[in-house]
């Protein structure tokens, strides 16, 4: 009898627990419906609160973007967690920036730490959060369009895309300069042989473009191998610092390489170059619909890859300081720093070490160029799907599953800019002018990113305190870097010509983008009226 009573009590308890679970699920369902109808009352629920008089702009745009998946149906999910981690490393860790910041000396360590805390951390957190909630092809463009509307989405996507027009040529020009070291040719030789410089840059550019057109599964290996080249350079810099400490035979810095005495403005001019060295974590999110389990793998890759990048920058900058080599060459100064330390290890050993270092740097540059050529091409592809660029941009190759038209256009424009910027300027001036213009555009993109993150994270009238703090830090750092782009860095002697090149290139590209938007918007309205 007692056993029957206990069995009945257990059955009743199980029934009551099931009823509690059912009621809890029903309450959550009702709460979700209330939020979608705009009657949430500012409750802390991870869905944006909507107005009572209808569906909000954000919710409407999200439904529209979610429904518009036909254009991305032919894409292939070729990126795994390993590929995303290596992509973050090769796209973000840029050792040449170490030489650009060498005029800061030991203060540079504080500058790097400040940049990591005020920009890299908020930047990575924003991408991680938005990639989980909205894993859409186009990344920053898709999020800005969702949060702020079509116009701001187009401006953000346009700046993100054309940034590569200016930045990618600078990377492939760097390949040409480093190749001169491999053949024992000085940089002056490259400036005096412009045709050879252009040919090296263009051949490597189109090699990267063709591999990515033939499939992301093939092209990703350029990034993966390049990441190992970057890590090899980091290890070589650390090894050179250790060798300098333990070996009395290590070479010493020459008096001519003493650090220049910079005024405040020239020091400020280096801040945007520091932030620019930390961008690139969003490349994986731009290819969300070509990534396996993007909501899970992209945040994990950001944690691993972002931490590796931060550690590499801090350790290798300290290593360059220890070597005592203050060469400020913006293209291969870090390579010269490594070779200067091992210059007394014997001629045979120096040749071997120097060759390996230069080859590693070439692999890293090739992987970096390939990553910045391929991933941003997904943005005009997404804009083409939304009909603000010609429909050809939205084409997916029927065999290889890649946005081949966007890749071809990007490679063609980059080729033209290589010709324009090499002829009529020294190699170093061309590199700096391209890099400066690209930083302005990419900073505009990330200003939009932080604003979109705040907008999409609002719950009713409230914003999460952590998100608000990170966004504020990111916006302040990014806006300050945008303004500082127009201050010539220490290596540039003049001011007027440098500023004119940056202002002119940025203004023309922005104006051209706005014209395209106006045309696309007009055509879209006509189609709706006809329909």
PDB file of N, CA and C in Angstrom, residues 28-77:
ATOM      1  N   UNK A  28       6.733  32.072 -22.546  1.00  0.00           N
ATOM      2  CA  UNK A  28       7.787  32.595 -23.432  1.00  0.00           C
ATOM      3  C   UNK A  28       7.238  32.851 -24.830  1.00  0.00           C
ATOM      4  N   UNK A  29       6.354  31.943 -25.306  1.00  0.00           N
ATOM      5  CA  UNK A  29       5.778  32.122 -26.636  1.00  0.00           C
ATOM      6  C   UNK A  29       4.901  33.368 -26.674  1.00  0.00           C
ATOM      7  N   UNK A  30       4.072  33.552 -25.633  1.00  0.00           N
ATOM      8  CA  UNK A  30       3.234  34.748 -25.584  1.00  0.00           C
ATOM      9  C   UNK A  30       4.085  36.004 -25.503  1.00  0.00           C
ATOM     10  N   UNK A  31       5.169  35.936 -24.719  1.00  0.00           N
ATOM     11  CA  UNK A  31       6.052  37.091 -24.598  1.00  0.00           C
ATOM     12  C   UNK A  31       6.690  37.432 -25.945  1.00  0.00           C
ATOM     13  N   UNK A  32       7.105  36.392 -26.685  1.00  0.00           N
ATOM     14  CA  UNK A  32       7.679  36.638 -28.000  1.00  0.00           C
ATOM     15  C   UNK A  32       6.682  37.269 -28.953  1.00  0.00           C
ATOM     16  N   UNK A  33       5.435  36.790 -28.915  1.00  0.00           N
ATOM     17  CA  UNK A  33       4.410  37.371 -29.770  1.00  0.00           C
ATOM     18  C   UNK A  33       4.118  38.818 -29.380  1.00  0.00           C
ATOM     19  N   UNK A  34       4.101  39.085 -28.082  1.00  0.00           N
ATOM     20  CA  UNK A  34       3.876  40.467 -27.633  1.00  0.00           C
ATOM     21  C   UNK A  34       4.986  41.390 -28.109  1.00  0.00           C
ATOM     22  N   UNK A  35       6.222  40.884 -28.075  1.00  0.00           N
ATOM     23  CA  UNK A  35       7.344  41.715 -28.536  1.00  0.00           C
ATOM     24  C   UNK A  35       7.232  41.980 -30.027  1.00  0.00           C
ATOM     25  N   UNK A  36       6.898  40.951 -30.795  1.00  0.00           N
ATOM     26  CA  UNK A  36       6.775  41.136 -32.237  1.00  0.00           C
ATOM     27  C   UNK A  36       5.617  42.051 -32.592  1.00  0.00           C
ATOM     28  N   UNK A  37       4.640  42.151 -31.708  1.00  0.00           N
ATOM     29  CA  UNK A  37       3.524  43.067 -31.956  1.00  0.00           C
ATOM     30  C   UNK A  37       3.764  44.435 -31.327  1.00  0.00           C
ATOM     31  N   UNK A  38       4.923  44.598 -30.651  1.00  0.00           N
ATOM     32  CA  UNK A  38       5.280  45.909 -30.126  1.00  0.00           C
ATOM     33  C   UNK A  38       4.799  46.204 -28.734  1.00  0.00           C
ATOM     34  N   UNK A  39       4.414  45.167 -27.937  1.00  0.00           N
ATOM     35  CA  UNK A  39       3.883  45.441 -26.614  1.00  0.00           C
ATOM     36  C   UNK A  39       4.777  44.846 -25.523  1.00  0.00           C
ATOM     37  N   UNK A  40       6.102  44.887 -25.762  1.00  0.00           N
ATOM     38  CA  UNK A  40       7.023  44.270 -24.803  1.00  0.00           C
ATOM     39  C   UNK A  40       7.209  45.118 -23.557  1.00  0.00           C
ATOM     40  N   UNK A  41       7.013  46.449 -23.667  1.00  0.00           N
ATOM     41  CA  UNK A  41       7.197  47.303 -22.497  1.00  0.00           C
ATOM     42  C   UNK A  41       8.627  47.397 -22.041  1.00  0.00           C
ATOM     43  N   UNK A  42       9.590  47.197 -22.949  1.00  0.00           N
ATOM     44  CA  UNK A  42      11.009  47.346 -22.597  1.00  0.00           C
ATOM     45  C   UNK A  42      11.557  46.186 -21.796  1.00  0.00           C
ATOM     46  N   UNK A  43      10.936  44.965 -21.891  1.00  0.00           N
ATOM     47  CA  UNK A  43      11.445  43.822 -21.141  1.00  0.00           C
ATOM     48  C   UNK A  43      12.781  43.375 -21.715  1.00  0.00           C
ATOM     49  N   UNK A  44      13.591  42.770 -20.864  1.00  0.00           N
ATOM     50  CA  UNK A  44      14.941  42.337 -21.254  1.00  0.00           C
ATOM     51  C   UNK A  44      14.835  41.024 -22.021  1.00  0.00           C
ATOM     52  N   UNK A  45      14.585  41.116 -23.300  1.00  0.00           N
ATOM     53  CA  UNK A  45      14.441  39.930 -24.154  1.00  0.00           C
ATOM     54  C   UNK A  45      15.243  40.173 -25.418  1.00  0.00           C
ATOM     55  N   UNK A  46      15.987  39.179 -25.923  1.00  0.00           N
ATOM     56  CA  UNK A  46      16.915  39.437 -27.034  1.00  0.00           C
ATOM     57  C   UNK A  46      16.261  39.612 -28.389  1.00  0.00           C
ATOM     58  N   UNK A  47      15.141  40.328 -28.435  1.00  0.00           N
ATOM     59  CA  UNK A  47      14.513  40.691 -29.704  1.00  0.00           C
ATOM     60  C   UNK A  47      14.196  42.166 -29.633  1.00  0.00           C
ATOM     61  N   UNK A  48      14.514  42.977 -30.637  1.00  0.00           N
ATOM     62  CA  UNK A  48      14.232  44.413 -30.560  1.00  0.00           C
ATOM     63  C   UNK A  48      12.755  44.689 -30.347  1.00  0.00           C
ATOM     64  N   UNK A  49      12.459  45.596 -29.436  1.00  0.00           N
ATOM     65  CA  UNK A  49      11.076  45.983 -29.189  1.00  0.00           C
ATOM     66  C   UNK A  49      10.543  46.797 -30.351  1.00  0.00           C
ATOM     67  N   UNK A  50       9.305  46.540 -30.733  1.00  0.00           N
ATOM     68  CA  UNK A  50       8.729  47.171 -31.904  1.00  0.00           C
ATOM     69  C   UNK A  50       7.592  48.095 -31.485  1.00  0.00           C
ATOM     70  N   UNK A  51       7.292  49.126 -32.269  1.00  0.00           N
ATOM     71  CA  UNK A  51       6.231  50.070 -31.912  1.00  0.00           C
ATOM     72  C   UNK A  51       4.859  49.439 -31.993  1.00  0.00           C
ATOM     73  N   UNK A  52       3.915  50.020 -31.269  1.00  0.00           N
ATOM     74  CA  UNK A  52       2.583  49.441 -31.203  1.00  0.00           C
ATOM     75  C   UNK A  52       1.785  49.644 -32.477  1.00  0.00           C
ATOM     76  N   UNK A  53       2.186  50.570 -33.323  1.00  0.00           N
ATOM     77  CA  UNK A  53       1.373  50.871 -34.496  1.00  0.00           C
ATOM     78  C   UNK A  53       1.773  50.043 -35.706  1.00  0.00           C
ATOM     79  N   UNK A  54       2.616  49.038 -35.558  1.00  0.00           N
ATOM     80  CA  UNK A  54       2.976  48.197 -36.684  1.00  0.00           C
ATOM     81  C   UNK A  54       4.378  47.659 -36.539  1.00  0.00           C
ATOM     82  N   UNK A  55       4.852  47.012 -37.617  1.00  0.00           N
ATOM     83  CA  UNK A  55       6.179  46.405 -37.615  1.00  0.00           C
ATOM     84  C   UNK A  55       7.226  47.484 -37.783  1.00  0.00           C
ATOM     85  N   UNK A  56       8.300  47.423 -36.980  1.00  0.00           N
ATOM     86  CA  UNK A  56       9.335  48.450 -37.035  1.00  0.00           C
ATOM     87  C   UNK A  56      10.154  48.321 -38.305  1.00  0.00           C
ATOM     88  N   UNK A  57      10.933  49.384 -38.577  1.00  0.00           N
ATOM     89  CA  UNK A  57      11.802  49.364 -39.755  1.00  0.00           C
ATOM     90  C   UNK A  57      12.828  48.243 -39.662  1.00  0.00           C
ATOM     91  N   UNK A  58      13.398  48.041 -38.465  1.00  0.00           N
ATOM     92  CA  UNK A  58      14.406  46.994 -38.310  1.00  0.00           C
ATOM     93  C   UNK A  58      13.804  45.624 -38.586  1.00  0.00           C
ATOM     94  N   UNK A  59      12.622  45.361 -38.004  1.00  0.00           N
ATOM     95  CA  UNK A  59      11.998  44.053 -38.193  1.00  0.00           C
ATOM     96  C   UNK A  59      11.616  43.848 -39.661  1.00  0.00           C
ATOM     97  N   UNK A  60      11.120  44.888 -40.309  1.00  0.00           N
ATOM     98  CA  UNK A  60      10.736  44.771 -41.713  1.00  0.00           C
ATOM     99  C   UNK A  60      11.949  44.472 -42.587  1.00  0.00           C
ATOM    100  N   UNK A  61      13.031  45.209 -42.322  1.00  0.00           N
ATOM    101  CA  UNK A  61      14.244  44.983 -43.123  1.00  0.00           C
ATOM    102  C   UNK A  61      14.824  43.593 -42.875  1.00  0.00           C
ATOM    103  N   UNK A  62      14.723  43.124 -41.611  1.00  0.00           N
ATOM    104  CA  UNK A  62      15.232  41.784 -41.314  1.00  0.00           C
ATOM    105  C   UNK A  62      14.442  40.725 -42.061  1.00  0.00           C
ATOM    106  N   UNK A  63      13.120  40.863 -42.091  1.00  0.00           N
ATOM    107  CA  UNK A  63      12.294  39.907 -42.838  1.00  0.00           C
ATOM    108  C   UNK A  63      12.624  39.958 -44.319  1.00  0.00           C
ATOM    109  N   UNK A  64      12.829  41.165 -44.843  1.00  0.00           N
ATOM    110  CA  UNK A  64      13.125  41.326 -46.259  1.00  0.00           C
ATOM    111  C   UNK A  64      14.480  40.701 -46.609  1.00  0.00           C
ATOM    112  N   UNK A  65      15.475  40.942 -45.758  1.00  0.00           N
ATOM    113  CA  UNK A  65      16.809  40.399 -46.013  1.00  0.00           C
ATOM    114  C   UNK A  65      16.826  38.890 -45.848  1.00  0.00           C
ATOM    115  N   UNK A  66      16.056  38.360 -44.890  1.00  0.00           N
ATOM    116  CA  UNK A  66      16.003  36.920 -44.672  1.00  0.00           C
ATOM    117  C   UNK A  66      15.325  36.219 -45.833  1.00  0.00           C
ATOM    118  N   UNK A  67      14.309  36.879 -46.391  1.00  0.00           N
ATOM    119  CA  UNK A  67      13.597  36.280 -47.515  1.00  0.00           C
ATOM    120  C   UNK A  67      14.401  36.317 -48.798  1.00  0.00           C
ATOM    121  N   UNK A  68      15.316  37.271 -48.915  1.00  0.00           N
ATOM    122  CA  UNK A  68      16.075  37.445 -50.155  1.00  0.00           C
ATOM    123  C   UNK A  68      17.326  36.577 -50.136  1.00  0.00           C
ATOM    124  N   UNK A  69      17.132  35.249 -50.239  1.00  0.00           N
ATOM    125  CA  UNK A  69      18.254  34.302 -50.200  1.00  0.00           C
ATOM    126  C   UNK A  69      18.518  33.638 -51.532  1.00  0.00           C
ATOM    127  N   UNK A  70      17.716  33.958 -52.538  1.00  0.00           N
ATOM    128  CA  UNK A  70      17.894  33.297 -53.831  1.00  0.00           C
ATOM    129  C   UNK A  70      19.240  33.629 -54.446  1.00  0.00           C
ATOM    130  N   UNK A  71      19.722  34.863 -54.244  1.00  0.00           N
ATOM    131  CA  UNK A  71      20.981  35.266 -54.850  1.00  0.00           C
ATOM    132  C   UNK A  71      22.186  34.573 -54.269  1.00  0.00           C
ATOM    133  N   UNK A  72      22.094  34.087 -53.026  1.00  0.00           N
ATOM    134  CA  UNK A  72      23.236  33.433 -52.383  1.00  0.00           C
ATOM    135  C   UNK A  72      23.119  31.914 -52.402  1.00  0.00           C
ATOM    136  N   UNK A  73      22.130  31.392 -53.127  1.00  0.00           N
ATOM    137  CA  UNK A  73      21.888  29.950 -53.093  1.00  0.00           C
ATOM    138  C   UNK A  73      23.041  29.163 -53.701  1.00  0.00           C
ATOM    139  N   UNK A  74      23.769  29.737 -54.662  1.00  0.00           N
ATOM    140  CA  UNK A  74      24.828  28.992 -55.331  1.00  0.00           C
ATOM    141  C   UNK A  74      26.160  28.996 -54.608  1.00  0.00           C
ATOM    142  N   UNK A  75      26.260  29.703 -53.483  1.00  0.00           N
ATOM    143  CA  UNK A  75      27.522  29.775 -52.756  1.00  0.00           C
ATOM    144  C   UNK A  75      27.813  28.454 -52.039  1.00  0.00           C
ATOM    145  N   UNK A  76      29.079  28.134 -51.907  1.00  0.00           N
ATOM    146  CA  UNK A  76      29.500  26.894 -51.257  1.00  0.00           C
ATOM    147  C   UNK A  76      30.156  27.205 -49.917  1.00  0.00           C
ATOM    148  N   UNK A  77      29.801  26.435 -48.903  1.00  0.00           N
ATOM    149  CA  UNK A  77      30.360  26.631 -47.561  1.00  0.00           C
ATOM    150  C   UNK A  77      31.715  25.939 -47.476  1.00  0.00           C
TER     151      UNK A  77
END
